[in-house]
PDB file of C-alpha atoms in Angstrom:
ATOM      1  CA  MET A   2      17.042-128.791 181.558  1.00 82.00           C
ATOM      2  CA  ILE A   3      19.393-131.496 183.033  1.00 85.00           C
ATOM      3  CA  GLU A   4      17.202-134.157 182.101  1.00 86.00           C
ATOM      4  CA  GLY A   5      17.010-132.887 178.981  1.00 87.00           C
ATOM      5  CA  LEU A   6      20.993-132.030 179.232  1.00 87.00           C
ATOM      6  CA  TYR A   7      21.844-135.347 180.105  1.00 88.00           C
ATOM      7  CA  ASP A   8      19.600-137.353 177.531  1.00 89.00           C
ATOM      8  CA  TRP A   9      21.098-134.915 174.476  1.00 88.00           C
ATOM      9  CA  THR A  10      24.865-135.861 175.883  1.00 87.00           C
ATOM     10  CA  LYS A  11      24.051-139.384 176.073  1.00 88.00           C
ATOM     11  CA  ALA A  12      22.763-139.051 172.051  1.00 85.00           C
ATOM     12  CA  LEU A  13      25.875-137.451 171.458  1.00 84.00           C
ATOM     13  CA  ASP A  14      28.114-139.737 173.551  1.00 85.00           C
ATOM     14  CA  GLU A  15      26.703-142.702 170.770  1.00 85.00           C
ATOM     15  CA  LYS A  16      27.088-141.009 167.602  1.00 82.00           C
ATOM     16  CA  LEU A  17      23.468-140.388 167.443  1.00 82.00           C
ATOM     17  CA  PHE A  18      21.933-137.576 165.795  1.00 81.00           C
ATOM     18  CA  CYS A  19      19.161-135.602 168.263  1.00 86.00           C
ATOM     19  CA  GLY A  20      16.243-133.376 166.892  1.00 87.00           C
ATOM     20  CA  VAL A  21      15.093-130.752 169.463  1.00 91.00           C
ATOM     21  CA  ILE A  22      11.731-129.326 168.693  1.00 90.00           C
ATOM     22  CA  TYR A  23      11.020-125.707 170.296  1.00 91.00           C
ATOM     23  CA  PHE A  24       7.027-124.603 170.112  1.00 87.00           C
ATOM     24  CA  ASP A  25       5.162-122.463 170.753  1.00 80.00           C
ATOM     25  CA  PHE A  26       1.787-121.704 171.600  1.00 76.00           C
ATOM     26  CA  ALA A  27      -0.804-119.512 170.794  1.00 69.00           C
ATOM     27  CA  ASN A  28      -1.809-116.673 173.099  1.00 63.00           C
ATOM     28  CA  LEU A  29      -3.274-117.593 176.211  1.00 59.00           C
ATOM     29  CA  SER A  30      -5.453-115.903 176.220  1.00 57.00           C
ATOM     30  CA  ILE A  31      -7.808-117.595 173.968  1.00 58.00           C
ATOM     31  CA  VAL A  32      -7.523-120.919 176.628  1.00 60.00           C
ATOM     32  CA  SER A  33     -11.651-122.199 176.522  1.00 61.00           C
ATOM     33  CA  HIS A  34     -12.675-122.673 179.632  1.00 62.00           C
ATOM     34  CA  LYS A  35     -15.228-124.313 178.705  1.00 66.00           C
ATOM     35  CA  LYS A  36     -12.537-127.523 178.044  1.00 64.00           C
ATOM     36  CA  LEU A  37     -10.657-126.409 181.554  1.00 58.00           C
ATOM     37  CA  ILE A  38     -13.917-126.759 183.281  1.00 58.00           C
ATOM     38  CA  ILE A  39     -14.515-130.327 182.407  1.00 60.00           C
ATOM     39  CA  LYS A  40     -11.462-130.922 184.480  1.00 55.00           C
ATOM     40  CA  LEU A  41     -11.501-128.141 187.353  1.00 57.00           C
ATOM     41  CA  LYS A  42     -15.374-128.160 187.289  1.00 55.00           C
ATOM     42  CA  ALA A  43     -15.285-124.524 187.874  1.00 51.00           C
ATOM     43  CA  PHE A  44     -13.233-121.541 187.902  1.00 56.00           C
ATOM     44  CA  GLU A  45     -14.221-118.114 189.784  1.00 68.00           C
ATOM     45  CA  PHE A  46     -12.012-115.215 190.804  1.00 70.00           C
ATOM     46  CA  GLN A  47     -12.251-112.184 193.618  1.00 77.00           C
ATOM     47  CA  VAL A  48      -9.935-109.232 193.504  1.00 80.00           C
ATOM     48  CA  LYS A  49      -8.691-108.177 197.532  1.00 83.00           C
ATOM     49  CA  ILE A  50      -7.180-104.864 198.353  1.00 84.00           C
ATOM     50  CA  SER A  51      -6.017-104.325 201.963  1.00 84.00           C
ATOM     51  CA  GLN A  52      -9.197-106.444 204.232  1.00 85.00           C
ATOM     52  CA  SER A  53     -11.460-105.761 201.099  1.00 88.00           C
ATOM     53  CA  ILE A  54     -12.496-108.300 198.744  1.00 89.00           C
ATOM     54  CA  SER A  55     -14.966-107.886 195.860  1.00 87.00           C
ATOM     55  CA  GLU A  56     -17.700-109.572 194.588  1.00 85.00           C
ATOM     56  CA  VAL A  57     -16.858-113.741 193.352  1.00 82.00           C
ATOM     57  CA  GLN A  58     -17.341-113.633 189.459  1.00 75.00           C
ATOM     58  CA  ARG A  59     -16.804-116.276 186.956  1.00 69.00           C
ATOM     59  CA  VAL A  60     -14.460-116.193 183.544  1.00 61.00           C
ATOM     60  CA  ILE A  61     -15.458-118.025 180.364  1.00 59.00           C
ATOM     61  CA  SER A  62     -11.942-117.630 178.794  1.00 57.00           C
ATOM     62  CA  CYS A  63      -8.281-116.736 179.784  1.00 56.00           C
ATOM     63  CA  VAL A  64      -5.494-118.507 181.816  1.00 55.00           C
ATOM     64  CA  PRO A  65      -4.940-115.856 184.324  1.00 58.00           C
ATOM     65  CA  GLN A  66      -1.936-113.722 183.250  1.00 59.00           C
ATOM     66  CA  GLY A  67       0.891-113.279 186.478  1.00 59.00           C
ATOM     67  CA  GLY A  68      -0.958-115.631 189.040  1.00 63.00           C
ATOM     68  CA  VAL A  69       0.847-117.955 191.214  1.00 64.00           C
ATOM     69  CA  LEU A  70      -1.841-121.119 189.740  1.00 67.00           C
ATOM     70  CA  THR A  71      -0.961-120.036 186.337  1.00 69.00           C
ATOM     71  CA  PRO A  72       0.960-122.014 185.076  1.00 70.00           C
ATOM     72  CA  VAL A  73      -0.279-125.251 187.391  1.00 72.00           C
ATOM     73  CA  LEU A  74      -3.897-124.286 185.154  1.00 71.00           C
ATOM     74  CA  PHE A  75      -2.326-124.690 182.275  1.00 72.00           C
ATOM     75  CA  ASN A  76      -0.246-128.093 183.487  1.00 73.00           C
ATOM     76  CA  VAL A  77      -3.663-129.122 183.921  1.00 71.00           C
ATOM     77  CA  PHE A  78      -5.798-128.068 180.572  1.00 71.00           C
ATOM     78  CA  THR A  79      -2.577-129.542 178.915  1.00 76.00           C
ATOM     79  CA  ALA A  80      -2.157-133.005 181.086  1.00 76.00           C
ATOM     80  CA  GLU A  81      -2.866-135.493 178.444  1.00 80.00           C
ATOM     81  CA  LEU A  82      -0.521-134.177 176.203  1.00 84.00           C
ATOM     82  CA  PRO A  83       3.199-135.221 177.661  1.00 87.00           C
ATOM     83  CA  ASP A  84       1.169-138.591 178.177  1.00 87.00           C
ATOM     84  CA  MET A  85       0.437-139.171 174.420  1.00 87.00           C
ATOM     85  CA  LEU A  86       3.834-138.107 172.860  1.00 88.00           C
ATOM     86  CA  ARG A  87       5.447-140.952 175.735  1.00 89.00           C
ATOM     87  CA  GLU A  88       3.396-143.328 173.888  1.00 88.00           C
ATOM     88  CA  ALA A  89       4.278-142.537 170.661  1.00 85.00           C
ATOM     89  CA  GLY A  90       8.360-142.401 171.312  1.00 85.00           C
ATOM     90  CA  VAL A  91       9.600-138.901 171.821  1.00 88.00           C
ATOM     91  CA  THR A  92      10.404-137.809 175.152  1.00 91.00           C
ATOM     92  CA  PRO A  93       8.179-134.439 176.162  1.00 90.00           C
ATOM     93  CA  LYS A  94      10.227-131.723 178.715  1.00 90.00           C
ATOM     94  CA  VAL A  95       6.779-129.119 179.632  1.00 84.00           C
ATOM     95  CA  TYR A  96       7.396-126.110 181.951  1.00 80.00           C
ATOM     96  CA  ALA A  97       4.842-123.999 181.966  1.00 72.00           C
ATOM     97  CA  ASP A  98       3.211-123.277 178.035  1.00 73.00           C
ATOM     98  CA  ASP A  99       7.695-123.954 177.408  1.00 79.00           C
ATOM     99  CA  ILE A 100       6.969-127.532 175.428  1.00 86.00           C
ATOM    100  CA  LYS A 101       9.876-128.855 173.761  1.00 91.00           C
ATOM    101  CA  ILE A 102      10.156-132.710 172.327  1.00 91.00           C
ATOM    102  CA  TYR A 103      12.596-134.564 171.139  1.00 91.00           C
ATOM    103  CA  LYS A 104      14.073-137.893 170.030  1.00 88.00           C
ATOM    104  CA  ALA A 105      17.475-139.273 169.399  1.00 86.00           C
ATOM    105  CA  ILE A 106      17.791-141.593 166.138  1.00 81.00           C
ATOM    106  CA  SER A 107      20.509-142.686 163.587  1.00 78.00           C
ATOM    107  CA  VAL A 108      22.348-140.537 161.393  1.00 64.00           C
ATOM    108  CA  GLU A 109      20.813-142.272 159.199  1.00 63.00           C
ATOM    109  CA  ALA A 110      17.496-141.816 159.909  1.00 64.00           C
ATOM    110  CA  GLY A 111      14.874-139.465 157.691  1.00 59.00           C
ATOM    111  CA  SER A 112      13.187-136.463 158.761  1.00 63.00           C
ATOM    112  CA  GLN A 113      10.012-138.571 159.407  1.00 76.00           C
ATOM    113  CA  GLU A 114      11.542-139.976 162.742  1.00 72.00           C
ATOM    114  CA  LEU A 115      10.530-137.245 163.886  1.00 83.00           C
ATOM    115  CA  GLN A 116       7.829-135.432 162.107  1.00 87.00           C
ATOM    116  CA  ARG A 117       5.253-137.782 163.541  1.00 86.00           C
ATOM    117  CA  GLU A 118       5.664-136.826 166.622  1.00 87.00           C
ATOM    118  CA  VAL A 119       5.711-132.929 165.501  1.00 88.00           C
ATOM    119  CA  ASP A 120       2.124-133.783 163.643  1.00 88.00           C
ATOM    120  CA  LEU A 121       0.826-134.994 166.627  1.00 87.00           C
ATOM    121  CA  THR A 122       1.877-132.446 168.655  1.00 85.00           C
ATOM    122  CA  VAL A 123       0.188-129.675 166.589  1.00 85.00           C
ATOM    123  CA  SER A 124      -3.026-131.766 166.163  1.00 85.00           C
ATOM    124  CA  TRP A 125      -3.935-132.113 169.768  1.00 80.00           C
ATOM    125  CA  PRO A 126      -3.724-128.461 170.716  1.00 75.00           C
ATOM    126  CA  LYS A 127      -5.780-127.208 167.991  1.00 76.00           C
ATOM    127  CA  ASN A 128      -8.076-130.027 168.672  1.00 74.00           C
ATOM    128  CA  CYS A 129      -8.228-127.754 172.557  1.00 72.00           C
ATOM    129  CA  GLN A 130      -8.328-124.184 171.340  1.00 71.00           C
ATOM    130  CA  LEU A 131      -4.838-123.824 171.481  1.00 74.00           C
ATOM    131  CA  PRO A 132      -3.391-123.713 168.577  1.00 76.00           C
ATOM    132  CA  ILE A 133       0.547-123.571 167.925  1.00 80.00           C
ATOM    133  CA  LYS A 134       2.130-120.872 166.681  1.00 80.00           C
ATOM    134  CA  PRO A 135       4.512-122.485 163.499  1.00 80.00           C
ATOM    135  CA  HIS A 136       6.011-119.604 162.297  1.00 82.00           C
ATOM    136  CA  LYS A 137       7.503-119.263 165.928  1.00 84.00           C
ATOM    137  CA  THR A 138       8.005-122.885 165.814  1.00 88.00           C
ATOM    138  CA  VAL A 139      12.022-123.773 165.895  1.00 90.00           C
ATOM    139  CA  TYR A 140      14.130-127.078 165.507  1.00 89.00           C
ATOM    140  CA  MET A 141      17.532-127.168 166.151  1.00 90.00           C
ATOM    141  CA  GLN A 142      19.930-130.858 165.275  1.00 87.00           C
ATOM    142  CA  LEU A 143      21.757-132.200 168.083  1.00 86.00           C
ATOM    143  CA  ARG A 144      24.592-133.825 166.648  1.00 74.00           C
ATOM    144  CA  SER A 145      28.489-134.300 166.767  1.00 67.00           C
ATOM    145  CA  CYS A 146      29.279-135.894 164.056  1.00 65.00           C
ATOM    146  CA  ILE A 147      28.011-134.819 159.753  1.00 65.00           C
ATOM    147  CA  SER A 148      24.935-135.697 159.204  1.00 66.00           C
ATOM    148  CA  PRO A 149      22.311-134.623 156.606  1.00 67.00           C
ATOM    149  CA  THR A 150      20.255-131.809 157.358  1.00 73.00           C
ATOM    150  CA  ARG A 151      16.637-132.649 158.554  1.00 79.00           C
ATOM    151  CA  THR A 152      13.283-130.517 157.561  1.00 83.00           C
ATOM    152  CA  TYR A 153      10.435-130.850 159.864  1.00 86.00           C
ATOM    153  CA  THR A 154       6.688-129.230 158.971  1.00 87.00           C
ATOM    154  CA  ALA A 155       3.796-127.518 161.204  1.00 83.00           C
ATOM    155  CA  ASP A 156       0.179-127.098 159.666  1.00 79.00           C
ATOM    156  CA  VAL A 157       2.580-126.925 156.129  1.00 78.00           C
ATOM    157  CA  VAL A 158       4.566-124.535 157.565  1.00 83.00           C
ATOM    158  CA  LEU A 159       8.452-125.320 157.155  1.00 86.00           C
ATOM    159  CA  LEU A 160       9.692-124.605 160.532  1.00 87.00           C
ATOM    160  CA  SER A 161      13.050-123.023 161.160  1.00 87.00           C
ATOM    161  CA  ALA A 162      15.802-124.422 161.469  1.00 87.00           C
ATOM    162  CA  VAL A 163      18.253-122.649 164.530  1.00 89.00           C
ATOM    163  CA  LYS A 164      22.035-123.246 165.209  1.00 89.00           C
ATOM    164  CA  SER A 165      21.139-121.731 169.130  1.00 90.00           C
ATOM    165  CA  VAL A 166      18.263-120.829 171.273  1.00 91.00           C
ATOM    166  CA  ARG A 167      16.985-119.591 174.893  1.00 90.00           C
ATOM    167  CA  ASP A 168      15.533-122.333 175.962  1.00 89.00           C
ATOM    168  CA  LEU A 169      14.160-121.698 180.067  1.00 85.00           C
ATOM    169  CA  GLY A 170      16.572-118.489 180.588  1.00 86.00           C
ATOM    170  CA  PHE A 171      19.940-120.710 178.818  1.00 89.00           C
ATOM    171  CA  TYR A 172      21.829-119.875 176.086  1.00 90.00           C
ATOM    172  CA  TYR A 173      23.239-122.893 174.587  1.00 90.00           C
ATOM    173  CA  ASN A 174      23.831-123.634 170.705  1.00 89.00           C
ATOM    174  CA  ASP A 175      23.605-126.918 168.938  1.00 86.00           C
ATOM    175  CA  LYS A 176      27.266-128.369 169.838  1.00 86.00           C
ATOM    176  CA  LEU A 177      25.301-127.749 173.387  1.00 87.00           C
ATOM    177  CA  ASP A 178      27.845-125.224 174.209  1.00 87.00           C
ATOM    178  CA  PHE A 179      26.851-122.388 176.400  1.00 89.00           C
ATOM    179  CA  THR A 180      29.434-119.764 175.574  1.00 88.00           C
ATOM    180  CA  GLU A 181      26.471-117.682 174.821  1.00 90.00           C
ATOM    181  CA  HIS A 182      24.719-118.038 178.426  1.00 89.00           C
ATOM    182  CA  ILE A 183      28.033-117.594 180.633  1.00 88.00           C
ATOM    183  CA  LYS A 184      28.365-114.374 178.935  1.00 90.00           C
ATOM    184  CA  THR A 185      25.693-113.235 179.402  1.00 90.00           C
ATOM    185  CA  LYS A 186      25.417-113.607 182.676  1.00 90.00           C
ATOM    186  CA  ILE A 187      29.222-112.242 183.261  1.00 90.00           C
ATOM    187  CA  ARG A 188      27.728-109.047 181.631  1.00 93.00           C
ATOM    188  CA  VAL A 189      25.194-108.586 184.162  1.00 92.00           C
ATOM    189  CA  VAL A 190      27.336-109.973 187.364  1.00 92.00           C
ATOM    190  CA  ASN A 191      30.024-107.061 186.129  1.00 93.00           C
ATOM    191  CA  LEU A 192      27.082-104.252 185.899  1.00 93.00           C
ATOM    192  CA  ARG A 193      25.556-104.970 189.400  1.00 91.00           C
ATOM    193  CA  THR A 194      28.887-104.948 190.598  1.00 90.00           C
ATOM    194  CA  PHE A 195      29.592-101.696 188.908  1.00 89.00           C
ATOM    195  CA  GLN A 196      26.475-100.671 190.620  1.00 87.00           C
ATOM    196  CA  ILE A 197      27.059-102.131 194.127  1.00 86.00           C
ATOM    197  CA  PHE A 198      30.608-100.124 194.028  1.00 83.00           C
ATOM    198  CA  LYS A 199      28.995 -97.257 193.235  1.00 82.00           C
ATOM    199  CA  TRP A 200      25.921 -96.458 195.298  1.00 81.00           C
ATOM    200  CA  LEU A 201      27.428 -97.876 198.582  1.00 79.00           C
ATOM    201  CA  SER A 202      30.856 -96.940 198.191  1.00 66.00           C
ATOM    202  CA  LEU A 203      30.761 -95.231 200.992  1.00 63.00           C
ATOM    203  CA  ALA A 204      28.322 -97.991 203.272  1.00 62.00           C
ATOM    204  CA  ASN A 205      29.649 -99.089 205.551  1.00 72.00           C
ATOM    205  CA  LYS A 206      30.969-102.875 205.148  1.00 78.00           C
ATOM    206  CA  GLY A 207      28.187-105.027 205.638  1.00 81.00           C
ATOM    207  CA  ALA A 208      26.007-103.546 203.884  1.00 83.00           C
ATOM    208  CA  SER A 209      28.155-103.869 200.534  1.00 83.00           C
ATOM    209  CA  LEU A 210      28.762-107.426 201.284  1.00 85.00           C
ATOM    210  CA  CYS A 211      25.223-107.888 202.046  1.00 87.00           C
ATOM    211  CA  ALA A 212      24.076-106.633 198.312  1.00 87.00           C
ATOM    212  CA  TYR A 213      26.676-108.195 196.505  1.00 87.00           C
ATOM    213  CA  LYS A 214      25.587-111.561 198.821  1.00 88.00           C
ATOM    214  CA  SER A 215      21.803-110.782 197.373  1.00 88.00           C
ATOM    215  CA  TYR A 216      22.083-110.066 193.823  1.00 88.00           C
ATOM    216  CA  VAL A 217      25.692-111.001 192.524  1.00 90.00           C
ATOM    217  CA  ARG A 218      26.612-114.447 194.435  1.00 89.00           C
ATOM    218  CA  THR A 219      22.980-115.684 193.648  1.00 88.00           C
ATOM    219  CA  LEU A 220      23.325-114.835 190.145  1.00 87.00           C
ATOM    220  CA  VAL A 221      26.840-116.821 190.291  1.00 84.00           C
ATOM    221  CA  GLU A 222      25.757-119.518 191.352  1.00 84.00           C
ATOM    222  CA  SER A 223      22.348-120.008 189.707  1.00 83.00           C
ATOM    223  CA  SER A 224      21.661-123.065 188.256  1.00 82.00           C
ATOM    224  CA  ASN A 225      25.742-124.281 187.283  1.00 80.00           C
ATOM    225  CA  THR A 226      25.421-127.327 187.360  1.00 79.00           C
ATOM    226  CA  VAL A 227      23.811-127.105 183.641  1.00 81.00           C
ATOM    227  CA  PHE A 228      25.840-124.159 181.966  1.00 78.00           C
ATOM    228  CA  ASN A 229      28.866-125.710 184.426  1.00 73.00           C
ATOM    229  CA  SER A 230      32.084-124.902 182.016  1.00 62.00           C
ATOM    230  CA  LYS A 231      35.638-126.789 181.669  1.00 59.00           C
ATOM    231  CA  LYS A 232      37.119-123.606 179.762  1.00 58.00           C
ATOM    232  CA  ARG A 233      39.791-121.929 181.107  1.00 57.00           C
ATOM    233  CA  LYS A 234      38.642-118.167 179.755  1.00 59.00           C
ATOM    234  CA  HIS A 235      34.667-119.199 181.401  1.00 54.00           C
ATOM    235  CA  VAL A 236      36.219-119.768 185.316  1.00 55.00           C
TER     236      VAL A 236
END
């Protein structure tokens, strides 16, 4: 997230237009293991309850949901895509099944500057039996000055233009303003603080302090290097 924010801020400082496309993959349960096995050679699983372990079973499809290896398996399956996009001249950012691409171009440039990369991002997963959901794929225009509105398509479907997104848990808009994210975090912090005072009001100070450090302070300090605001009202 920090790398993307740095690139976007730099582009806006240079008076460039930056288009960001946020892709939504289809259900990971349709991932073909025939293609995944080419890279992993074999995939099996066992279930362990206490000290009992089940027999080894084979699975013909689906990335296991909720497992520690799920993001790794998905990254293995899609490892070729980021390299292909970089060679095409666009910057991809991938975290598990969250993929976004962006490119800084001149304000006068047309939509075709990024449309080619969108087509590539759509066609590759389709060939790997993991299609993109065009209706849930959106794009956002980052700009520091007035520029013409651009349109992009995925599988002939016109992508929705948005003014704000939730990206990896962060809320921000096309001006790179994190006000909504900060407000959301403040609401959660206030709720947790209220709950601590309500349920631990009769407990010793040590328990209250421990609860605050565990459930409130960690939330306040988490990832603040990304959304740290210069506005006094957010301090």
